[in-house]
């Protein structure tokens, strides 16, 4: 019971704001008019995330379509 109270006290009094607030910097970055789409303004990580998402989406569509077609063919038989 003492350990539980100690943990509760530790987490309730621990510093909660350990990261720097960078909202203003990000607002400036995303509001720049530099002909870059919003989803790529975050840099290399955003570009990689976008490419992976598009690859999985475009790869998943044919798989889903073929699965649906196979199910439909089985129903017709």
XYZ file of C-alpha atoms in Angstrom:
77
model
C 0.000 0.000 0.000
C 2.878 2.351 0.777
C 4.420 1.664 -2.616
C 1.164 2.530 -4.344
C 0.886 5.797 -2.436
C 4.496 6.605 -3.244
C 3.880 6.000 -6.951
C 0.755 8.137 -6.940
C 2.605 10.942 -5.159
C 5.538 10.667 -7.570
C 3.396 10.862 -10.702
C 1.112 13.578 -9.382
C 4.010 15.876 -8.449
C 6.266 15.095 -11.411
C 6.910 17.837 -13.910
C 4.377 17.429 -16.690
C 5.660 19.899 -19.249
C 9.024 18.416 -20.192
C 8.866 19.363 -23.870
C 9.207 22.721 -25.578
C 6.131 24.300 -27.114
C 6.939 24.783 -30.818
C 3.483 25.659 -32.124
C 4.538 29.106 -33.358
C 7.471 27.663 -35.320
C 5.236 25.049 -36.945
C 2.596 27.656 -37.791
C 5.202 29.729 -39.629
C 6.460 26.647 -41.465
C 3.033 25.512 -42.619
C 1.806 28.997 -43.563
C 4.737 29.772 -45.896
C 3.735 30.136 -49.525
C 6.430 27.999 -51.200
C 4.315 25.820 -53.530
C 4.895 22.697 -51.400
C 1.774 20.728 -50.462
C 0.845 20.901 -46.787
C 1.300 17.161 -46.326
C 4.962 17.457 -47.393
C 5.966 20.620 -45.517
C 7.191 18.631 -42.515
C 10.298 17.495 -44.384
C 11.770 14.096 -45.122
C 9.695 12.189 -42.542
C 6.454 13.536 -43.999
C 7.599 12.581 -47.485
C 8.429 9.024 -46.388
C 5.133 8.698 -44.524
C 3.227 9.968 -47.567
C 4.974 7.538 -49.917
C 4.410 4.561 -47.611
C 0.738 5.485 -47.199
C 0.216 5.834 -50.948
C 2.054 2.573 -51.643
C -0.028 0.643 -49.116
C -3.230 2.229 -50.392
C -2.525 1.553 -54.037
C -1.308 -1.955 -53.232
C -4.288 -2.670 -51.000
C -6.953 -1.608 -53.488
C -6.259 -4.403 -55.993
C -6.045 -6.952 -53.181
C -9.389 -5.831 -51.779
C -10.991 -5.793 -55.227
C -9.747 -9.279 -56.078
C -10.937 -10.551 -52.716
C -14.387 -9.127 -53.320
C -14.504 -10.605 -56.820
C -13.487 -14.031 -55.558
C -16.183 -13.915 -52.876
C -18.761 -12.935 -55.451
C -17.722 -15.758 -57.784
C -18.055 -18.267 -54.943
C -21.585 -17.006 -54.211
C -22.589 -17.454 -57.852
C -21.417 -21.083 -57.883
